[in-house]
Amino acid sequence: MAAVTNWTGREANTLRRALRLSVTGFAEHLGAARRTVAKWSSQGEKVQLRADMQAALDTVLARAAPDVLERFEALRRHDTRGALAVATRPPGAVDADTGKDGSGTDSDGDVQRRRFLQGATGTGMAVLPNVTPLLDALVSLPMAREAEPVALPLRQLARGVAAAKAAYQACRYEQVLGGLTILLPTLAPTRSDAEGDQRTRVDAVASDLYHVVGSVLLKVGDRGMALVAAEKSVQAGTASQDPVAMATSARIMTHALMSNGHTRQARSLAEKAAGTLERDTRLMSSDQLAVYGALLLRGAVAAARSDDRDSAQAMIDEATRAAARLGYDGNDRWTGFGATNVLLHQVNVALTLGDAGTAITLARQVPLDKIRLAERKASFFVDVARAYTRWGRYEHALDALRIAYDVAPEELRCRPAVQHIAGDLAALSRGHVRTAVVEFTRRVGILV
């Protein structure tokens, strides 16, 4: 095995994964601060380790058991392939996961992103065929159509948005993308024809529409354009002057900020928006209470991604109280909020903080019969697969992916996160498990 000549955060995190240790466990093993080890995990090769940490990692690697060394080498090879793909990308090309070019800056605008997505099939990112028309509609580019869009009656527009949201929660992404592409061009004429209170109601529906657009773009990995959609949702929510619409738009903005690496801003926004909603409404309706709790859960995930364990736990605790006050697992204002949803987020938060064992323990407590939304159930089993992969239980991880696929095939085919998990399983597993992983990914169309 080749020695590591220069330890960066990426190599250190690879060794942690090979040892099957959580961030906390690895920090204790090295005698380092947990925050330091978490920084290695989040910033990768951007972090150059101090000389004393380099020496400590040399010692740990030298004393590692043969199976640990084998996993370490397999993970290094897998990670290097990903780094090589970035390094050899043509100048100005856009990364499928980050929406940025090789320089780390945003690409030259929305049109360039759209062109990349149009030709992205076969690059490792599964793109549904009608993503490009959706992006055209989002940035108001001309599209080939038989007639100019016309205003819709508000009730019809609201029904269309509700149908798109329902299709999204059922993981029928091709269907929802087609519906959104039709609805987006109608917003401008519908708003132009409306007056007074009718216009503010159109703005509230528009905020929900852009929320769905942002959500589905995050699913397919276009984080940059998802942020564009989130900004439009916030603008429409603010124009509506509806406290719930404004809070709902803050949910998608929190998610988009978090997915683009702005975790501290995301946590702050979620906390502030939840506080504003509570102050302005006193949380007197089920919609208000559900959106409040959902915002706190999104903020808890953002806090975990910033390695802010205390803030994450505080928001989980407050969301738990909100769920108890609501008293049922529902889907008010499309949040899917309730006690079960809080538990699902606890699993994700534990996993984000590097505590795969805790995530599995929590996952075993989830009442599966109470997860009524396909999107939430599939996402839960993807989290379980990720936790088992980190824990070294590769066959269990594959079983979780199979369940997720049975629940929602499109969820697995279009999510970059699933491709990463499947890639790790293919790199780390051996024997009949690896054969089963390869067969499964080929059968269901996951690119690794």
PDB file of C-alpha atoms in Angstrom, residues 163-423:
ATOM      1  CA  ALA A 163     -51.464  18.554  -8.653  1.00  0.00           C
ATOM      2  CA  ALA A 164     -47.772  19.289  -9.241  1.00  0.00           C
ATOM      3  CA  LYS A 165     -47.054  19.156  -5.515  1.00  0.00           C
ATOM      4  CA  ALA A 166     -48.950  15.877  -5.156  1.00  0.00           C
ATOM      5  CA  ALA A 167     -47.007  14.379  -8.074  1.00  0.00           C
ATOM      6  CA  TYR A 168     -43.754  15.533  -6.465  1.00  0.00           C
ATOM      7  CA  GLN A 169     -44.616  13.919  -3.147  1.00  0.00           C
ATOM      8  CA  ALA A 170     -45.498  10.729  -5.032  1.00  0.00           C
ATOM      9  CA  CYS A 171     -42.046  10.839  -6.730  1.00  0.00           C
ATOM     10  CA  ARG A 172     -43.552  11.061 -10.206  1.00  0.00           C
ATOM     11  CA  TYR A 173     -40.919  13.532 -11.317  1.00  0.00           C
ATOM     12  CA  GLU A 174     -41.391  13.234 -15.063  1.00  0.00           C
ATOM     13  CA  GLN A 175     -45.067  14.049 -14.606  1.00  0.00           C
ATOM     14  CA  VAL A 176     -44.417  16.979 -12.282  1.00  0.00           C
ATOM     15  CA  LEU A 177     -41.786  18.473 -14.591  1.00  0.00           C
ATOM     16  CA  GLY A 178     -44.203  18.384 -17.495  1.00  0.00           C
ATOM     17  CA  GLY A 179     -46.918  20.065 -15.440  1.00  0.00           C
ATOM     18  CA  LEU A 180     -44.598  22.783 -14.164  1.00  0.00           C
ATOM     19  CA  THR A 181     -43.402  23.553 -17.680  1.00  0.00           C
ATOM     20  CA  ILE A 182     -47.004  24.253 -18.676  1.00  0.00           C
ATOM     21  CA  LEU A 183     -47.881  26.275 -15.563  1.00  0.00           C
ATOM     22  CA  LEU A 184     -44.877  28.605 -15.326  1.00  0.00           C
ATOM     23  CA  PRO A 185     -45.589  30.622 -18.523  1.00  0.00           C
ATOM     24  CA  THR A 186     -49.145  31.301 -17.326  1.00  0.00           C
ATOM     25  CA  LEU A 187     -48.033  33.136 -14.174  1.00  0.00           C
ATOM     26  CA  ALA A 188     -47.241  36.506 -15.749  1.00  0.00           C
ATOM     27  CA  PRO A 189     -50.523  36.903 -17.686  1.00  0.00           C
ATOM     28  CA  THR A 190     -52.549  35.548 -14.753  1.00  0.00           C
ATOM     29  CA  ARG A 191     -50.990  38.058 -12.356  1.00  0.00           C
ATOM     30  CA  SER A 192     -51.324  40.886 -14.898  1.00  0.00           C
ATOM     31  CA  ASP A 193     -55.073  40.258 -15.219  1.00  0.00           C
ATOM     32  CA  ALA A 194     -55.610  40.128 -11.452  1.00  0.00           C
ATOM     33  CA  GLU A 195     -56.282  43.156  -9.262  1.00  0.00           C
ATOM     34  CA  GLY A 196     -56.285  43.923  -5.539  1.00  0.00           C
ATOM     35  CA  ASP A 197     -56.731  40.947  -3.242  1.00  0.00           C
ATOM     36  CA  GLN A 198     -56.914  38.646  -6.255  1.00  0.00           C
ATOM     37  CA  ARG A 199     -53.350  39.595  -7.210  1.00  0.00           C
ATOM     38  CA  THR A 200     -51.976  38.841  -3.756  1.00  0.00           C
ATOM     39  CA  ARG A 201     -53.693  35.447  -3.896  1.00  0.00           C
ATOM     40  CA  VAL A 202     -52.030  34.779  -7.251  1.00  0.00           C
ATOM     41  CA  ASP A 203     -48.698  35.697  -5.625  1.00  0.00           C
ATOM     42  CA  ALA A 204     -49.294  33.160  -2.838  1.00  0.00           C
ATOM     43  CA  VAL A 205     -50.008  30.411  -5.377  1.00  0.00           C
ATOM     44  CA  ALA A 206     -46.962  31.498  -7.416  1.00  0.00           C
ATOM     45  CA  SER A 207     -44.804  31.159  -4.302  1.00  0.00           C
ATOM     46  CA  ASP A 208     -45.964  27.550  -3.952  1.00  0.00           C
ATOM     47  CA  LEU A 209     -45.361  26.907  -7.660  1.00  0.00           C
ATOM     48  CA  TYR A 210     -41.764  28.132  -7.506  1.00  0.00           C
ATOM     49  CA  HIS A 211     -41.333  26.069  -4.328  1.00  0.00           C
ATOM     50  CA  VAL A 212     -42.163  22.897  -6.281  1.00  0.00           C
ATOM     51  CA  VAL A 213     -39.824  23.951  -9.102  1.00  0.00           C
ATOM     52  CA  GLY A 214     -36.969  24.425  -6.634  1.00  0.00           C
ATOM     53  CA  SER A 215     -37.682  21.101  -4.934  1.00  0.00           C
ATOM     54  CA  VAL A 216     -37.621  19.039  -8.116  1.00  0.00           C
ATOM     55  CA  LEU A 217     -34.484  20.797  -9.401  1.00  0.00           C
ATOM     56  CA  LEU A 218     -32.744  19.893  -6.147  1.00  0.00           C
ATOM     57  CA  LYS A 219     -33.757  16.280  -6.732  1.00  0.00           C
ATOM     58  CA  VAL A 220     -32.085  16.156 -10.135  1.00  0.00           C
ATOM     59  CA  GLY A 221     -28.980  17.911  -8.830  1.00  0.00           C
ATOM     60  CA  ASP A 222     -29.255  21.384 -10.391  1.00  0.00           C
ATOM     61  CA  ARG A 223     -28.548  23.312  -7.209  1.00  0.00           C
ATOM     62  CA  GLY A 224     -27.811  26.610  -8.935  1.00  0.00           C
ATOM     63  CA  MET A 225     -31.123  26.788 -10.771  1.00  0.00           C
ATOM     64  CA  ALA A 226     -32.928  25.557  -7.663  1.00  0.00           C
ATOM     65  CA  LEU A 227     -31.623  28.666  -5.928  1.00  0.00           C
ATOM     66  CA  VAL A 228     -33.058  30.791  -8.744  1.00  0.00           C
ATOM     67  CA  ALA A 229     -36.458  29.137  -8.215  1.00  0.00           C
ATOM     68  CA  ALA A 230     -36.210  29.628  -4.441  1.00  0.00           C
ATOM     69  CA  GLU A 231     -35.508  33.339  -4.914  1.00  0.00           C
ATOM     70  CA  LYS A 232     -38.604  33.648  -7.089  1.00  0.00           C
ATOM     71  CA  SER A 233     -40.624  31.816  -4.431  1.00  0.00           C
ATOM     72  CA  VAL A 234     -39.469  34.277  -1.780  1.00  0.00           C
ATOM     73  CA  GLN A 235     -40.281  37.260  -3.999  1.00  0.00           C
ATOM     74  CA  ALA A 236     -43.787  35.961  -4.684  1.00  0.00           C
ATOM     75  CA  GLY A 237     -44.344  35.058  -1.031  1.00  0.00           C
ATOM     76  CA  THR A 238     -43.311  38.534   0.086  1.00  0.00           C
ATOM     77  CA  ALA A 239     -45.609  40.144  -2.501  1.00  0.00           C
ATOM     78  CA  SER A 240     -48.535  38.054  -1.236  1.00  0.00           C
ATOM     79  CA  GLN A 241     -48.180  39.460   2.313  1.00  0.00           C
ATOM     80  CA  ASP A 242     -49.386  36.045   3.524  1.00  0.00           C
ATOM     81  CA  PRO A 243     -47.357  34.973   6.611  1.00  0.00           C
ATOM     82  CA  VAL A 244     -47.695  31.265   5.768  1.00  0.00           C
ATOM     83  CA  ALA A 245     -46.700  31.802   2.124  1.00  0.00           C
ATOM     84  CA  MET A 246     -43.655  33.785   3.245  1.00  0.00           C
ATOM     85  CA  ALA A 247     -42.664  31.087   5.731  1.00  0.00           C
ATOM     86  CA  THR A 248     -43.194  28.355   3.141  1.00  0.00           C
ATOM     87  CA  SER A 249     -40.968  30.169   0.659  1.00  0.00           C
ATOM     88  CA  ALA A 250     -38.307  30.407   3.380  1.00  0.00           C
ATOM     89  CA  ARG A 251     -38.376  26.586   3.579  1.00  0.00           C
ATOM     90  CA  ILE A 252     -37.302  26.128  -0.042  1.00  0.00           C
ATOM     91  CA  MET A 253     -34.780  28.961   0.252  1.00  0.00           C
ATOM     92  CA  THR A 254     -33.283  27.260   3.317  1.00  0.00           C
ATOM     93  CA  HIS A 255     -32.994  24.018   1.382  1.00  0.00           C
ATOM     94  CA  ALA A 256     -31.473  25.698  -1.677  1.00  0.00           C
ATOM     95  CA  LEU A 257     -28.961  27.662   0.410  1.00  0.00           C
ATOM     96  CA  MET A 258     -27.989  24.523   2.287  1.00  0.00           C
ATOM     97  CA  SER A 259     -27.541  22.536  -0.935  1.00  0.00           C
ATOM     98  CA  ASN A 260     -25.285  25.270  -2.314  1.00  0.00           C
ATOM     99  CA  GLY A 261     -23.023  25.115   0.740  1.00  0.00           C
ATOM    100  CA  HIS A 262     -24.424  28.146   2.610  1.00  0.00           C
ATOM    101  CA  THR A 263     -25.335  26.174   5.711  1.00  0.00           C
ATOM    102  CA  ARG A 264     -24.980  28.930   8.316  1.00  0.00           C
ATOM    103  CA  GLN A 265     -27.141  31.304   6.309  1.00  0.00           C
ATOM    104  CA  ALA A 266     -29.681  28.507   5.846  1.00  0.00           C
ATOM    105  CA  ARG A 267     -29.867  27.807   9.572  1.00  0.00           C
ATOM    106  CA  SER A 268     -30.215  31.498  10.368  1.00  0.00           C
ATOM    107  CA  LEU A 269     -32.977  31.963   7.775  1.00  0.00           C
ATOM    108  CA  ALA A 270     -34.975  28.970   9.027  1.00  0.00           C
ATOM    109  CA  GLU A 271     -34.730  30.132  12.627  1.00  0.00           C
ATOM    110  CA  LYS A 272     -35.678  33.707  11.771  1.00  0.00           C
ATOM    111  CA  ALA A 273     -38.582  32.703   9.503  1.00  0.00           C
ATOM    112  CA  ALA A 274     -39.975  30.325  12.133  1.00  0.00           C
ATOM    113  CA  GLY A 275     -39.763  33.049  14.780  1.00  0.00           C
ATOM    114  CA  THR A 276     -41.498  35.562  12.514  1.00  0.00           C
ATOM    115  CA  LEU A 277     -44.303  33.129  11.709  1.00  0.00           C
ATOM    116  CA  GLU A 278     -44.845  32.388  15.407  1.00  0.00           C
ATOM    117  CA  ARG A 279     -44.889  36.082  16.315  1.00  0.00           C
ATOM    118  CA  ASP A 280     -47.218  37.122  13.490  1.00  0.00           C
ATOM    119  CA  THR A 281     -49.746  34.282  13.742  1.00  0.00           C
ATOM    120  CA  ARG A 282     -49.391  32.786  17.248  1.00  0.00           C
ATOM    121  CA  LEU A 283     -49.588  29.461  15.357  1.00  0.00           C
ATOM    122  CA  MET A 284     -53.346  29.325  15.695  1.00  0.00           C
ATOM    123  CA  SER A 285     -54.013  27.131  12.614  1.00  0.00           C
ATOM    124  CA  SER A 286     -52.737  23.692  11.645  1.00  0.00           C
ATOM    125  CA  ASP A 287     -51.108  25.157   8.503  1.00  0.00           C
ATOM    126  CA  GLN A 288     -49.188  27.687  10.570  1.00  0.00           C
ATOM    127  CA  LEU A 289     -48.082  25.096  13.096  1.00  0.00           C
ATOM    128  CA  ALA A 290     -47.013  22.588  10.431  1.00  0.00           C
ATOM    129  CA  VAL A 291     -44.989  25.128   8.451  1.00  0.00           C
ATOM    130  CA  TYR A 292     -43.388  26.344  11.693  1.00  0.00           C
ATOM    131  CA  GLY A 293     -42.328  22.806  12.611  1.00  0.00           C
ATOM    132  CA  ALA A 294     -41.119  22.026   9.086  1.00  0.00           C
ATOM    133  CA  LEU A 295     -38.969  25.172   9.082  1.00  0.00           C
ATOM    134  CA  LEU A 296     -37.364  24.122  12.363  1.00  0.00           C
ATOM    135  CA  LEU A 297     -36.582  20.679  10.954  1.00  0.00           C
ATOM    136  CA  ARG A 298     -34.964  22.190   7.865  1.00  0.00           C
ATOM    137  CA  GLY A 299     -32.963  24.488  10.141  1.00  0.00           C
ATOM    138  CA  ALA A 300     -31.845  21.508  12.253  1.00  0.00           C
ATOM    139  CA  VAL A 301     -30.413  19.803   9.171  1.00  0.00           C
ATOM    140  CA  ALA A 302     -28.621  23.021   8.180  1.00  0.00           C
ATOM    141  CA  ALA A 303     -27.195  23.349  11.702  1.00  0.00           C
ATOM    142  CA  ALA A 304     -25.963  19.739  11.550  1.00  0.00           C
ATOM    143  CA  ARG A 305     -24.225  20.443   8.253  1.00  0.00           C
ATOM    144  CA  SER A 306     -22.433  23.312  10.013  1.00  0.00           C
ATOM    145  CA  ASP A 307     -21.462  20.861  12.788  1.00  0.00           C
ATOM    146  CA  ASP A 308     -23.570  22.896  15.204  1.00  0.00           C
ATOM    147  CA  ARG A 309     -24.878  19.988  17.276  1.00  0.00           C
ATOM    148  CA  ASP A 310     -26.430  22.134  20.006  1.00  0.00           C
ATOM    149  CA  SER A 311     -28.484  24.271  17.607  1.00  0.00           C
ATOM    150  CA  ALA A 312     -29.601  21.200  15.691  1.00  0.00           C
ATOM    151  CA  GLN A 313     -30.827  19.530  18.881  1.00  0.00           C
ATOM    152  CA  ALA A 314     -32.567  22.694  20.097  1.00  0.00           C
ATOM    153  CA  MET A 315     -34.519  22.967  16.832  1.00  0.00           C
ATOM    154  CA  ILE A 316     -35.381  19.260  16.888  1.00  0.00           C
ATOM    155  CA  ASP A 317     -36.697  19.692  20.451  1.00  0.00           C
ATOM    156  CA  GLU A 318     -38.864  22.667  19.472  1.00  0.00           C
ATOM    157  CA  ALA A 319     -40.161  20.803  16.411  1.00  0.00           C
ATOM    158  CA  THR A 320     -41.039  17.888  18.692  1.00  0.00           C
ATOM    159  CA  ARG A 321     -43.138  20.231  20.835  1.00  0.00           C
ATOM    160  CA  ALA A 322     -44.830  21.597  17.706  1.00  0.00           C
ATOM    161  CA  ALA A 323     -45.625  18.063  16.535  1.00  0.00           C
ATOM    162  CA  ALA A 324     -47.110  17.207  19.934  1.00  0.00           C
ATOM    163  CA  ARG A 325     -49.239  20.341  19.764  1.00  0.00           C
ATOM    164  CA  LEU A 326     -50.406  19.427  16.241  1.00  0.00           C
ATOM    165  CA  GLY A 327     -51.273  15.940  17.461  1.00  0.00           C
ATOM    166  CA  TYR A 328     -51.181  13.938  14.210  1.00  0.00           C
ATOM    167  CA  ASP A 329     -49.015  13.008  11.204  1.00  0.00           C
ATOM    168  CA  GLY A 330     -50.461  15.120   8.439  1.00  0.00           C
ATOM    169  CA  ASN A 331     -49.591  16.966   5.273  1.00  0.00           C
ATOM    170  CA  ASP A 332     -50.805  20.466   6.078  1.00  0.00           C
ATOM    171  CA  ARG A 333     -49.548  22.984   3.523  1.00  0.00           C
ATOM    172  CA  TRP A 334     -47.628  20.122   1.867  1.00  0.00           C
ATOM    173  CA  THR A 335     -45.198  19.772   4.777  1.00  0.00           C
ATOM    174  CA  GLY A 336     -45.764  16.123   5.745  1.00  0.00           C
ATOM    175  CA  PHE A 337     -45.220  17.393   9.287  1.00  0.00           C
ATOM    176  CA  GLY A 338     -45.879  15.423  12.460  1.00  0.00           C
ATOM    177  CA  ALA A 339     -44.098  13.328  15.076  1.00  0.00           C
ATOM    178  CA  THR A 340     -42.993  10.724  12.528  1.00  0.00           C
ATOM    179  CA  ASN A 341     -41.520  13.417  10.302  1.00  0.00           C
ATOM    180  CA  VAL A 342     -39.540  14.733  13.276  1.00  0.00           C
ATOM    181  CA  LEU A 343     -38.079  11.260  13.791  1.00  0.00           C
ATOM    182  CA  LEU A 344     -37.134  11.013  10.101  1.00  0.00           C
ATOM    183  CA  HIS A 345     -35.226  14.269  10.431  1.00  0.00           C
ATOM    184  CA  GLN A 346     -33.515  13.025  13.593  1.00  0.00           C
ATOM    185  CA  VAL A 347     -32.148  10.138  11.526  1.00  0.00           C
ATOM    186  CA  ASN A 348     -30.859  12.554   8.890  1.00  0.00           C
ATOM    187  CA  VAL A 349     -29.337  14.896  11.487  1.00  0.00           C
ATOM    188  CA  ALA A 350     -27.503  12.032  13.232  1.00  0.00           C
ATOM    189  CA  LEU A 351     -26.172  10.847   9.882  1.00  0.00           C
ATOM    190  CA  THR A 352     -25.084  14.374   8.927  1.00  0.00           C
ATOM    191  CA  LEU A 353     -23.208  14.693  12.218  1.00  0.00           C
ATOM    192  CA  GLY A 354     -21.318  11.484  11.440  1.00  0.00           C
ATOM    193  CA  ASP A 355     -23.179   9.263  13.916  1.00  0.00           C
ATOM    194  CA  ALA A 356     -24.191   6.392  11.623  1.00  0.00           C
ATOM    195  CA  GLY A 357     -24.842   4.030  14.535  1.00  0.00           C
ATOM    196  CA  THR A 358     -27.190   6.524  16.181  1.00  0.00           C
ATOM    197  CA  ALA A 359     -28.933   7.043  12.841  1.00  0.00           C
ATOM    198  CA  ILE A 360     -29.591   3.298  12.534  1.00  0.00           C
ATOM    199  CA  THR A 361     -30.856   3.108  16.127  1.00  0.00           C
ATOM    200  CA  LEU A 362     -33.286   5.954  15.456  1.00  0.00           C
ATOM    201  CA  ALA A 363     -34.321   4.475  12.107  1.00  0.00           C
ATOM    202  CA  ARG A 364     -35.417   1.276  13.852  1.00  0.00           C
ATOM    203  CA  GLN A 365     -37.880   3.351  15.875  1.00  0.00           C
ATOM    204  CA  VAL A 366     -39.629   4.823  12.829  1.00  0.00           C
ATOM    205  CA  PRO A 367     -43.234   3.572  12.387  1.00  0.00           C
ATOM    206  CA  LEU A 368     -43.145   2.849   8.652  1.00  0.00           C
ATOM    207  CA  ASP A 369     -46.930   2.627   8.371  1.00  0.00           C
ATOM    208  CA  LYS A 370     -47.167   6.288   9.367  1.00  0.00           C
ATOM    209  CA  ILE A 371     -44.951   7.523   6.500  1.00  0.00           C
ATOM    210  CA  ARG A 372     -47.684   8.148   3.966  1.00  0.00           C
ATOM    211  CA  LEU A 373     -45.725  10.179   1.400  1.00  0.00           C
ATOM    212  CA  ALA A 374     -43.660   8.178  -1.096  1.00  0.00           C
ATOM    213  CA  GLU A 375     -41.015  10.912  -1.302  1.00  0.00           C
ATOM    214  CA  ARG A 376     -40.464  10.887   2.461  1.00  0.00           C
ATOM    215  CA  LYS A 377     -40.392   7.080   2.666  1.00  0.00           C
ATOM    216  CA  ALA A 378     -37.934   6.726  -0.225  1.00  0.00           C
ATOM    217  CA  SER A 379     -35.706   9.475   1.182  1.00  0.00           C
ATOM    218  CA  PHE A 380     -35.754   7.738   4.561  1.00  0.00           C
ATOM    219  CA  PHE A 381     -34.546   4.444   3.086  1.00  0.00           C
ATOM    220  CA  VAL A 382     -31.842   6.303   1.133  1.00  0.00           C
ATOM    221  CA  ASP A 383     -30.663   7.712   4.479  1.00  0.00           C
ATOM    222  CA  VAL A 384     -30.738   4.208   5.953  1.00  0.00           C
ATOM    223  CA  ALA A 385     -28.658   2.932   3.029  1.00  0.00           C
ATOM    224  CA  ARG A 386     -26.140   5.723   3.560  1.00  0.00           C
ATOM    225  CA  ALA A 387     -25.920   4.941   7.283  1.00  0.00           C
ATOM    226  CA  TYR A 388     -25.405   1.203   6.717  1.00  0.00           C
ATOM    227  CA  THR A 389     -22.745   1.949   4.081  1.00  0.00           C
ATOM    228  CA  ARG A 390     -20.812   4.080   6.559  1.00  0.00           C
ATOM    229  CA  TRP A 391     -21.269   1.381   9.200  1.00  0.00           C
ATOM    230  CA  GLY A 392     -19.816  -1.269   6.887  1.00  0.00           C
ATOM    231  CA  ARG A 393     -23.071  -3.234   6.615  1.00  0.00           C
ATOM    232  CA  TYR A 394     -23.104  -3.281   2.828  1.00  0.00           C
ATOM    233  CA  GLU A 395     -25.740  -5.970   2.341  1.00  0.00           C
ATOM    234  CA  HIS A 396     -28.145  -4.086   4.628  1.00  0.00           C
ATOM    235  CA  ALA A 397     -27.395  -0.901   2.666  1.00  0.00           C
ATOM    236  CA  LEU A 398     -28.284  -2.655  -0.587  1.00  0.00           C
ATOM    237  CA  ASP A 399     -31.513  -3.964   0.957  1.00  0.00           C
ATOM    238  CA  ALA A 400     -32.447  -0.388   1.930  1.00  0.00           C
ATOM    239  CA  LEU A 401     -31.841   0.829  -1.628  1.00  0.00           C
ATOM    240  CA  ARG A 402     -34.015  -1.984  -2.958  1.00  0.00           C
ATOM    241  CA  ILE A 403     -36.868  -0.930  -0.666  1.00  0.00           C
ATOM    242  CA  ALA A 404     -36.442   2.707  -1.719  1.00  0.00           C
ATOM    243  CA  TYR A 405     -36.635   1.627  -5.358  1.00  0.00           C
ATOM    244  CA  ASP A 406     -39.803  -0.378  -4.731  1.00  0.00           C
ATOM    245  CA  VAL A 407     -41.346   2.706  -3.105  1.00  0.00           C
ATOM    246  CA  ALA A 408     -40.255   5.237  -5.732  1.00  0.00           C
ATOM    247  CA  PRO A 409     -38.184   4.189  -8.776  1.00  0.00           C
ATOM    248  CA  GLU A 410     -37.751   7.746 -10.058  1.00  0.00           C
ATOM    249  CA  GLU A 411     -36.372   8.849  -6.685  1.00  0.00           C
ATOM    250  CA  LEU A 412     -33.417   6.497  -7.099  1.00  0.00           C
ATOM    251  CA  ARG A 413     -32.767   7.096 -10.773  1.00  0.00           C
ATOM    252  CA  CYS A 414     -32.546  10.880 -10.631  1.00  0.00           C
ATOM    253  CA  ARG A 415     -30.819  11.643  -7.322  1.00  0.00           C
ATOM    254  CA  PRO A 416     -27.034  12.220  -7.388  1.00  0.00           C
ATOM    255  CA  ALA A 417     -26.900  11.220  -3.695  1.00  0.00           C
ATOM    256  CA  VAL A 418     -28.075   7.718  -4.615  1.00  0.00           C
ATOM    257  CA  GLN A 419     -25.384   7.443  -7.272  1.00  0.00           C
ATOM    258  CA  HIS A 420     -22.762   8.295  -4.638  1.00  0.00           C
ATOM    259  CA  ILE A 421     -24.064   5.636  -2.254  1.00  0.00           C
ATOM    260  CA  ALA A 422     -24.185   3.028  -5.009  1.00  0.00           C
ATOM    261  CA  GLY A 423     -20.651   3.995  -6.057  1.00  0.00           C
TER     262      GLY A 423
END
